[in-house]
Amino acid sequence: MADGAPGMADSLAGTEFAFSSQDFDQIRTLLRQHTGISLSDAKRSMVYSRLARRLRATGRSSFSAYLEGLRTSAPEWEFFVNALTTNLTYFYRESHHFPILADYLKRKAAERGGQTLQLWCAAASTGEEAWTLAMTAAEAFNSLAPPVRILATDLDTQVLATARQGLYRRDQLAKIPEAQIRRYFCEESEGQYRVRPELRALVGFRQLNLLDPAWAVHGPLDAVFCRNVLIYFDRATQLKVVERMASLMPAGALLFVGHSENFSQGQQNFVLQGRTVYARCSG
Ligand SMILES: C[S@@+](CC[C@H](N)C(=O)[O-])C[C@H]1O[C@@H](n2cnc3c(N)ncnc32)[C@H](O)[C@@H]1O
């Protein structure tokens, strides 16, 4: 700004609401403190466009008024967090993980005499990953009632609502083999497919913030999928989350992470077992 008002000099030009560096920094700080998500400078216009919708919805005329209101509104806090998460996911994403999971589940079930195996899908987004785990288990045991239970959690309540429905358009099923679509989905209406009830019985969805000091998750967990979420956290937070997961996992349990999430250094609880798959060490 010509008057050199602090923080206004680099407002996004030509936008409906003024958006200063201070506004952006305040949003980043709030989000990082509560969710662990670190936003780079490059996310500034994304933050603007996602939150401008919330300003309109709440009738606020500026970011500072919106942020002031946020401090005292728990419902708006949920909208704020939901607006700023990145939820990209799809069925059989990073597909090299699933044959490893299938072999592991069969081996573990044999060792345990068929006892139910516990899986945690820790950033489930709209559900595709959790349903992929359920299909993998059903295929591994050639049964719609495999000895597996899946806890699927996410911070974002809106994506969880979609996940719980288990309802997807035909194009969203593109990565699933045709025979599996027939086995595990029912066509509910034109182009809309719902996960079969037998598979839905295997998965429970629940909101969980990985940054919360207490997790309502009970070990021992046989496998944890924590994929493409740690990437949003700084290194110290990543290591803390992974360490807490380790405390819920017995020796030999598997941790699956995303393609750019690497834990070979900085922690002693896991040993690399395959591409982005780690096994819990003993001790
Ligand atoms: C890019 S999606 C990854 C989805 C899936 N795991 C996959 O790999 O396809 C990241 C998910 O992490 C969730 N997330 C971000 N921060 C979180 C936190 N602190 N606790 C729990 N979930 C979080 C987001 O809401 C989002 O749905």
mmCIF file of C-alpha atoms and ligand atoms in Angstrom:
data_model
loop_
_atom_site.group_PDB
_atom_site.id
_atom_site.type_symbol
_atom_site.label_atom_id
_atom_site.label_comp_id
_atom_site.label_asym_id
_atom_site.label_seq_id
_atom_site.Cartn_x
_atom_site.Cartn_y
_atom_site.Cartn_z
ATOM 1 C CA MET A 1 0.000 0.000 0.000
ATOM 2 C CA ALA A 2 1.183 3.515 -0.780
ATOM 3 C CA ASP A 3 0.760 4.556 2.857
ATOM 4 C CA GLY A 4 3.019 1.727 3.952
ATOM 5 C CA ALA A 5 0.498 0.380 6.485
ATOM 6 C CA PRO A 6 2.210 -2.503 8.269
ATOM 7 C CA GLY A 7 1.463 -5.867 6.749
ATOM 8 C CA MET A 8 -0.744 -4.466 4.016
ATOM 9 C CA ALA A 9 2.021 -3.872 1.501
ATOM 10 C CA ASP A 10 1.684 -7.384 0.131
ATOM 11 C CA SER A 11 -2.078 -7.883 0.249
ATOM 12 C CA LEU A 12 -3.275 -10.016 -2.661
ATOM 13 C CA ALA A 13 -4.093 -7.513 -5.380
ATOM 14 C CA GLY A 14 -7.594 -7.172 -6.798
ATOM 15 C CA THR A 15 -9.269 -9.452 -4.266
ATOM 16 C CA GLU A 16 -12.601 -9.035 -2.507
ATOM 17 C CA PHE A 17 -11.078 -8.926 1.005
ATOM 18 C CA ALA A 18 -7.781 -7.367 2.069
ATOM 19 C CA PHE A 19 -5.417 -10.195 3.105
ATOM 20 C CA SER A 20 -2.268 -9.010 4.824
ATOM 21 C CA SER A 21 0.906 -10.883 5.734
ATOM 22 C CA GLN A 22 -0.171 -10.653 9.358
ATOM 23 C CA ASP A 23 -3.513 -12.302 8.537
ATOM 24 C CA PHE A 24 -1.725 -15.111 6.698
ATOM 25 C CA ASP A 25 0.834 -15.566 9.496
ATOM 26 C CA GLN A 26 -1.872 -15.623 12.156
ATOM 27 C CA ILE A 27 -3.777 -18.294 10.215
ATOM 28 C CA ARG A 28 -0.616 -20.359 9.717
ATOM 29 C CA THR A 29 0.252 -20.151 13.395
ATOM 30 C CA LEU A 30 -3.247 -21.142 14.532
ATOM 31 C CA LEU A 31 -3.356 -24.054 12.108
ATOM 32 C CA ARG A 32 0.122 -25.312 13.011
ATOM 33 C CA GLN A 33 -0.516 -25.108 16.747
ATOM 34 C CA HIS A 34 -3.776 -27.040 16.558
ATOM 35 C CA THR A 35 -3.225 -29.496 13.728
ATOM 36 C CA GLY A 36 0.516 -29.675 13.038
ATOM 37 C CA ILE A 37 -0.073 -28.590 9.445
ATOM 38 C CA SER A 38 2.689 -26.220 8.286
ATOM 39 C CA LEU A 39 1.745 -24.000 5.355
ATOM 40 C CA SER A 40 4.490 -22.600 3.138
ATOM 41 C CA ASP A 41 4.399 -19.094 1.615
ATOM 42 C CA ALA A 42 3.251 -20.708 -1.623
ATOM 43 C CA LYS A 43 -0.103 -21.594 0.006
ATOM 44 C CA ARG A 44 -1.101 -17.985 0.508
ATOM 45 C CA SER A 45 -3.579 -17.685 -2.353
ATOM 46 C CA MET A 46 -5.028 -21.134 -1.551
ATOM 47 C CA VAL A 47 -5.651 -19.978 2.033
ATOM 48 C CA TYR A 48 -7.230 -16.783 0.764
ATOM 49 C CA SER A 49 -9.658 -18.507 -1.578
ATOM 50 C CA ARG A 50 -10.666 -21.211 0.897
ATOM 51 C CA LEU A 51 -11.236 -18.804 3.784
ATOM 52 C CA ALA A 52 -12.850 -16.043 1.695
ATOM 53 C CA ARG A 53 -15.783 -18.479 1.414
ATOM 54 C CA ARG A 54 -15.952 -18.648 5.207
ATOM 55 C CA LEU A 55 -15.891 -14.839 5.479
ATOM 56 C CA ARG A 56 -18.860 -14.691 3.110
ATOM 57 C CA ALA A 57 -20.690 -17.496 4.934
ATOM 58 C CA THR A 58 -20.210 -15.833 8.329
ATOM 59 C CA GLY A 59 -20.871 -12.300 7.080
ATOM 60 C CA ARG A 60 -17.423 -11.001 8.115
ATOM 61 C CA SER A 61 -16.060 -8.052 6.187
ATOM 62 C CA SER A 62 -12.361 -8.623 6.889
ATOM 63 C CA PHE A 63 -9.921 -11.379 7.811
ATOM 64 C CA SER A 64 -9.177 -9.716 11.133
ATOM 65 C CA ALA A 65 -12.903 -9.704 12.036
ATOM 66 C CA TYR A 66 -13.142 -13.355 10.965
ATOM 67 C CA LEU A 67 -10.093 -14.336 13.036
ATOM 68 C CA GLU A 68 -11.447 -12.449 16.029
ATOM 69 C CA GLY A 69 -14.753 -14.353 15.741
ATOM 70 C CA LEU A 70 -12.888 -17.637 15.358
ATOM 71 C CA ARG A 71 -11.499 -17.356 18.884
ATOM 72 C CA THR A 72 -14.959 -17.668 20.408
ATOM 73 C CA SER A 73 -16.756 -19.949 17.940
ATOM 74 C CA ALA A 74 -16.201 -23.673 18.244
ATOM 75 C CA PRO A 75 -18.453 -24.479 15.228
ATOM 76 C CA GLU A 76 -16.542 -22.030 13.032
ATOM 77 C CA TRP A 77 -13.274 -23.533 14.229
ATOM 78 C CA GLU A 78 -14.368 -26.849 12.692
ATOM 79 C CA PHE A 79 -15.169 -25.120 9.364
ATOM 80 C CA PHE A 80 -11.802 -23.324 9.510
ATOM 81 C CA VAL A 81 -9.856 -26.568 9.949
ATOM 82 C CA ASN A 82 -11.941 -28.428 7.359
ATOM 83 C CA ALA A 83 -11.343 -25.606 4.861
ATOM 84 C CA LEU A 84 -7.567 -25.798 5.206
ATOM 85 C CA THR A 85 -6.902 -29.535 5.043
ATOM 86 C CA THR A 86 -5.800 -31.160 1.789
ATOM 87 C CA ASN A 87 -7.764 -34.342 1.238
ATOM 88 C CA LEU A 88 -6.532 -35.879 -2.012
ATOM 89 C CA THR A 89 -6.902 -39.650 -1.942
ATOM 90 C CA TYR A 90 -8.034 -42.505 -4.148
ATOM 91 C CA PHE A 91 -8.597 -46.266 -4.065
ATOM 92 C CA TYR A 92 -5.436 -48.394 -4.187
ATOM 93 C CA ARG A 93 -3.211 -45.319 -3.942
ATOM 94 C CA GLU A 94 0.461 -46.406 -3.762
ATOM 95 C CA SER A 95 -0.671 -49.842 -4.752
ATOM 96 C CA HIS A 96 2.646 -51.587 -3.915
ATOM 97 C CA HIS A 97 1.567 -51.526 -0.250
ATOM 98 C CA PHE A 98 -1.435 -53.810 -0.612
ATOM 99 C CA PRO A 99 0.188 -57.130 -1.626
ATOM 100 C CA ILE A 100 2.570 -56.611 1.331
ATOM 101 C CA LEU A 101 -0.419 -56.047 3.626
ATOM 102 C CA ALA A 102 -2.265 -59.092 2.232
ATOM 103 C CA ASP A 103 0.716 -61.437 2.843
ATOM 104 C CA TYR A 104 1.274 -60.000 6.296
ATOM 105 C CA LEU A 105 -2.404 -60.392 7.307
ATOM 106 C CA LYS A 106 -2.482 -64.034 6.182
ATOM 107 C CA ARG A 107 0.742 -64.812 8.070
ATOM 108 C CA LYS A 108 -0.402 -63.024 11.243
ATOM 109 C CA ALA A 109 -3.860 -64.618 11.197
ATOM 110 C CA ALA A 110 -2.247 -68.062 10.894
ATOM 111 C CA GLU A 111 0.103 -67.303 13.811
ATOM 112 C CA ARG A 112 -2.802 -66.046 15.944
ATOM 113 C CA GLY A 113 -5.190 -68.868 15.147
ATOM 114 C CA GLY A 114 -7.650 -66.598 13.327
ATOM 115 C CA GLN A 115 -7.808 -63.959 16.085
ATOM 116 C CA THR A 116 -8.997 -60.562 14.776
ATOM 117 C CA LEU A 117 -6.229 -58.286 13.518
ATOM 118 C CA GLN A 118 -6.410 -54.567 14.272
ATOM 119 C CA LEU A 119 -5.573 -51.970 11.639
ATOM 120 C CA TRP A 120 -5.515 -48.180 11.952
ATOM 121 C CA CYS A 121 -5.946 -45.896 8.981
ATOM 122 C CA ALA A 122 -4.806 -42.636 10.569
ATOM 123 C CA ALA A 123 -5.586 -40.035 7.863
ATOM 124 C CA ALA A 124 -8.546 -41.621 6.147
ATOM 125 C CA SER A 125 -9.851 -38.553 4.309
ATOM 126 C CA THR A 126 -12.955 -39.491 2.253
ATOM 127 C CA GLY A 127 -12.553 -43.204 2.989
ATOM 128 C CA GLU A 128 -10.942 -44.678 -0.104
ATOM 129 C CA GLU A 129 -7.869 -45.856 1.823
ATOM 130 C CA ALA A 130 -9.882 -47.563 4.573
ATOM 131 C CA TRP A 131 -12.115 -49.315 2.022
ATOM 132 C CA THR A 132 -8.999 -50.389 0.126
ATOM 133 C CA LEU A 133 -7.717 -52.003 3.338
ATOM 134 C CA ALA A 134 -11.066 -53.759 3.767
ATOM 135 C CA MET A 135 -11.017 -55.032 0.158
ATOM 136 C CA THR A 136 -7.403 -56.167 0.531
ATOM 137 C CA ALA A 137 -8.344 -58.149 3.632
ATOM 138 C CA ALA A 138 -11.431 -59.629 1.955
ATOM 139 C CA GLU A 139 -9.333 -60.690 -1.034
ATOM 140 C CA ALA A 140 -6.553 -62.102 1.182
ATOM 141 C CA PHE A 141 -8.968 -64.335 3.101
ATOM 142 C CA ASN A 142 -11.345 -64.873 0.198
ATOM 143 C CA SER A 143 -14.164 -63.851 2.512
ATOM 144 C CA LEU A 144 -16.516 -60.950 3.124
ATOM 145 C CA ALA A 145 -15.846 -61.479 6.831
ATOM 146 C CA PRO A 146 -12.043 -61.504 7.141
ATOM 147 C CA PRO A 147 -10.579 -61.521 10.694
ATOM 148 C CA VAL A 148 -9.752 -57.821 10.523
ATOM 149 C CA ARG A 149 -11.113 -54.620 12.087
ATOM 150 C CA ILE A 150 -10.159 -51.205 10.768
ATOM 151 C CA LEU A 151 -10.249 -47.979 12.723
ATOM 152 C CA ALA A 152 -10.266 -45.064 10.278
ATOM 153 C CA THR A 153 -9.673 -41.550 11.600
ATOM 154 C CA ASP A 154 -9.131 -38.055 10.307
ATOM 155 C CA LEU A 155 -9.055 -34.545 11.656
ATOM 156 C CA ASP A 156 -11.541 -33.231 9.091
ATOM 157 C CA THR A 157 -15.180 -33.918 10.013
ATOM 158 C CA GLN A 158 -16.481 -33.141 6.537
ATOM 159 C CA VAL A 159 -14.387 -35.785 4.760
ATOM 160 C CA LEU A 160 -15.290 -38.285 7.482
ATOM 161 C CA ALA A 161 -18.990 -37.742 6.747
ATOM 162 C CA THR A 162 -18.306 -38.702 3.113
ATOM 163 C CA ALA A 163 -16.184 -41.656 4.199
ATOM 164 C CA ARG A 164 -18.934 -43.032 6.441
ATOM 165 C CA GLN A 165 -21.425 -42.988 3.584
ATOM 166 C CA GLY A 166 -19.160 -45.196 1.464
ATOM 167 C CA LEU A 167 -20.835 -43.810 -1.648
ATOM 168 C CA TYR A 168 -18.728 -43.036 -4.738
ATOM 169 C CA ARG A 169 -19.204 -42.095 -8.379
ATOM 170 C CA ARG A 170 -18.204 -44.666 -10.975
ATOM 171 C CA ASP A 171 -15.167 -42.614 -12.076
ATOM 172 C CA GLN A 172 -13.849 -42.618 -8.483
ATOM 173 C CA LEU A 173 -13.647 -46.431 -8.662
ATOM 174 C CA ALA A 174 -11.330 -46.324 -11.696
ATOM 175 C CA LYS A 175 -8.339 -47.909 -9.885
ATOM 176 C CA ILE A 176 -10.342 -50.855 -8.553
ATOM 177 C CA PRO A 177 -10.295 -54.055 -10.648
ATOM 178 C CA GLU A 178 -13.694 -54.642 -12.275
ATOM 179 C CA ALA A 179 -14.229 -57.974 -10.448
ATOM 180 C CA GLN A 180 -13.684 -56.237 -7.102
ATOM 181 C CA ILE A 181 -16.177 -53.501 -7.960
ATOM 182 C CA ARG A 182 -18.733 -56.243 -8.572
ATOM 183 C CA ARG A 183 -17.799 -58.054 -5.337
ATOM 184 C CA TYR A 184 -17.589 -55.100 -2.973
ATOM 185 C CA PHE A 185 -19.968 -52.402 -4.274
ATOM 186 C CA CYS A 186 -23.681 -52.186 -5.023
ATOM 187 C CA GLU A 187 -24.921 -49.794 -7.679
ATOM 188 C CA GLU A 188 -27.342 -47.683 -5.711
ATOM 189 C CA SER A 189 -28.486 -45.227 -8.330
ATOM 190 C CA GLU A 190 -27.337 -44.118 -11.768
ATOM 191 C CA GLY A 191 -23.511 -43.974 -11.543
ATOM 192 C CA GLN A 192 -23.424 -44.094 -7.711
ATOM 193 C CA TYR A 193 -21.856 -47.100 -6.003
ATOM 194 C CA ARG A 194 -22.009 -47.929 -2.297
ATOM 195 C CA VAL A 195 -19.595 -50.159 -0.394
ATOM 196 C CA ARG A 196 -21.353 -53.412 0.538
ATOM 197 C CA PRO A 197 -22.647 -53.700 4.109
ATOM 198 C CA GLU A 198 -20.339 -56.657 4.889
ATOM 199 C CA LEU A 199 -17.296 -54.494 4.159
ATOM 200 C CA ARG A 200 -18.785 -51.543 5.985
ATOM 201 C CA ALA A 201 -19.069 -53.717 9.085
ATOM 202 C CA LEU A 202 -15.259 -53.995 9.130
ATOM 203 C CA VAL A 203 -14.541 -50.263 9.342
ATOM 204 C CA GLY A 204 -15.294 -47.724 12.068
ATOM 205 C CA PHE A 205 -14.766 -44.016 11.360
ATOM 206 C CA ARG A 206 -13.920 -41.515 14.066
ATOM 207 C CA GLN A 207 -12.533 -37.996 14.273
ATOM 208 C CA LEU A 208 -8.993 -37.839 15.655
ATOM 209 C CA ASN A 209 -6.382 -35.107 15.586
ATOM 210 C CA LEU A 210 -2.915 -36.663 15.472
ATOM 211 C CA LEU A 211 -1.675 -33.695 17.484
ATOM 212 C CA ASP A 212 -4.054 -34.277 20.393
ATOM 213 C CA PRO A 213 -2.205 -35.268 23.561
ATOM 214 C CA ALA A 214 -4.436 -38.330 24.032
ATOM 215 C CA TRP A 215 -5.645 -40.609 21.240
ATOM 216 C CA ALA A 216 -8.736 -42.759 21.706
ATOM 217 C CA VAL A 217 -6.982 -45.652 20.001
ATOM 218 C CA HIS A 218 -6.298 -48.914 21.738
ATOM 219 C CA GLY A 219 -3.351 -51.087 20.911
ATOM 220 C CA PRO A 220 -1.996 -53.477 20.102
ATOM 221 C CA LEU A 221 -2.262 -52.484 16.454
ATOM 222 C CA ASP A 222 -1.068 -54.955 13.850
ATOM 223 C CA ALA A 223 -0.652 -52.371 11.097
ATOM 224 C CA VAL A 224 -0.929 -48.624 10.790
ATOM 225 C CA PHE A 225 -1.471 -46.709 7.568
ATOM 226 C CA CYS A 226 -0.338 -43.125 8.092
ATOM 227 C CA ARG A 227 0.114 -42.003 4.525
ATOM 228 C CA ASN A 228 0.444 -38.552 3.005
ATOM 229 C CA VAL A 229 -0.304 -36.671 6.198
ATOM 230 C CA LEU A 230 3.064 -36.542 7.972
ATOM 231 C CA ILE A 231 4.338 -34.581 4.980
ATOM 232 C CA TYR A 232 2.332 -31.582 6.240
ATOM 233 C CA PHE A 233 4.070 -31.649 9.651
ATOM 234 C CA ASP A 234 7.527 -30.385 10.596
ATOM 235 C CA ARG A 235 10.196 -33.010 11.323
ATOM 236 C CA ALA A 236 9.893 -32.847 15.126
ATOM 237 C CA THR A 237 6.098 -33.353 14.935
ATOM 238 C CA GLN A 238 6.498 -36.204 12.436
ATOM 239 C CA LEU A 239 8.897 -38.019 14.749
ATOM 240 C CA LYS A 240 6.687 -37.476 17.790
ATOM 241 C CA VAL A 241 3.600 -38.856 15.991
ATOM 242 C CA VAL A 242 5.529 -41.881 14.707
ATOM 243 C CA GLU A 243 6.936 -42.521 18.198
ATOM 244 C CA ARG A 244 3.446 -42.452 19.704
ATOM 245 C CA MET A 245 2.224 -44.873 17.044
ATOM 246 C CA ALA A 246 5.140 -47.153 17.889
ATOM 247 C CA SER A 247 3.959 -47.301 21.504
ATOM 248 C CA LEU A 248 0.690 -48.899 20.278
ATOM 249 C CA MET A 249 2.399 -51.480 18.070
ATOM 250 C CA PRO A 250 3.978 -54.798 19.069
ATOM 251 C CA ALA A 251 7.276 -55.952 17.552
ATOM 252 C CA GLY A 252 6.798 -56.910 13.906
ATOM 253 C CA ALA A 253 3.725 -54.695 13.365
ATOM 254 C CA LEU A 254 3.854 -52.717 10.121
ATOM 255 C CA LEU A 255 3.756 -48.973 9.536
ATOM 256 C CA PHE A 256 2.914 -47.799 6.015
ATOM 257 C CA VAL A 257 3.769 -44.200 5.131
ATOM 258 C CA GLY A 258 3.455 -42.069 1.998
ATOM 259 C CA HIS A 259 5.902 -42.002 -0.897
ATOM 260 C CA SER A 260 7.743 -38.901 0.328
ATOM 261 C CA GLU A 261 7.722 -39.701 4.043
ATOM 262 C CA ASN A 262 11.026 -41.093 5.196
ATOM 263 C CA PHE A 263 11.885 -42.313 8.695
ATOM 264 C CA SER A 264 15.145 -44.136 8.172
ATOM 265 C CA GLN A 265 16.856 -41.505 10.273
ATOM 266 C CA GLY A 266 15.818 -39.910 13.538
ATOM 267 C CA GLN A 267 13.935 -42.757 15.163
ATOM 268 C CA GLN A 268 14.871 -46.175 16.547
ATOM 269 C CA ASN A 269 11.472 -47.844 16.739
ATOM 270 C CA PHE A 270 11.149 -48.994 13.150
ATOM 271 C CA VAL A 271 13.278 -50.712 10.586
ATOM 272 C CA LEU A 272 12.710 -50.251 6.869
ATOM 273 C CA GLN A 273 11.075 -53.373 5.488
ATOM 274 C CA GLY A 274 10.270 -52.347 1.911
ATOM 275 C CA ARG A 275 9.403 -49.251 -0.061
ATOM 276 C CA THR A 276 7.863 -46.898 2.574
ATOM 277 C CA VAL A 277 6.946 -49.857 4.809
ATOM 278 C CA TYR A 278 8.489 -50.096 8.276
ATOM 279 C CA ALA A 279 8.412 -52.911 10.825
ATOM 280 C CA ARG A 280 8.243 -52.190 14.562
ATOM 281 C CA CYS A 281 11.482 -53.281 16.222
ATOM 282 C CA SER A 282 11.471 -55.207 19.477
ATOM 283 C CA GLY A 283 12.429 -53.407 22.639
HETATM 284 C C1 LIG B 1 -3.694 -35.935 1.506
HETATM 285 S S1 LIG B 1 -4.847 -36.697 2.591
HETATM 286 C C2 LIG B 1 -4.194 -38.354 2.631
HETATM 287 C C3 LIG B 1 -5.300 -39.376 2.590
HETATM 288 C C4 LIG B 1 -4.831 -40.834 2.543
HETATM 289 N N1 LIG B 1 -4.095 -41.183 3.741
HETATM 290 C C5 LIG B 1 -4.010 -41.111 1.322
HETATM 291 O O1 LIG B 1 -2.788 -41.285 1.420
HETATM 292 O O2 LIG B 1 -4.584 -41.151 0.228
HETATM 293 C C6 LIG B 1 -4.305 -36.049 4.183
HETATM 294 C C7 LIG B 1 -5.364 -36.173 5.271
HETATM 295 O O3 LIG B 1 -4.742 -35.901 6.530
HETATM 296 C C8 LIG B 1 -5.684 -35.248 7.357
HETATM 297 N N2 LIG B 1 -4.980 -34.550 8.437
HETATM 298 C C9 LIG B 1 -4.242 -33.418 8.370
HETATM 299 N N3 LIG B 1 -3.784 -33.069 9.582
HETATM 300 C C10 LIG B 1 -4.231 -34.018 10.448
HETATM 301 C C11 LIG B 1 -4.098 -34.201 11.843
HETATM 302 N N4 LIG B 1 -3.427 -33.340 12.627
HETATM 303 N N5 LIG B 1 -4.693 -35.273 12.413
HETATM 304 C C12 LIG B 1 -5.398 -36.154 11.641
HETATM 305 N N6 LIG B 1 -5.559 -36.023 10.322
HETATM 306 C C13 LIG B 1 -4.990 -34.964 9.724
HETATM 307 C C14 LIG B 1 -6.420 -34.314 6.401
HETATM 308 O O4 LIG B 1 -7.681 -33.936 6.899
HETATM 309 C C15 LIG B 1 -6.503 -35.166 5.132
HETATM 310 O O5 LIG B 1 -7.734 -35.830 5.013
#
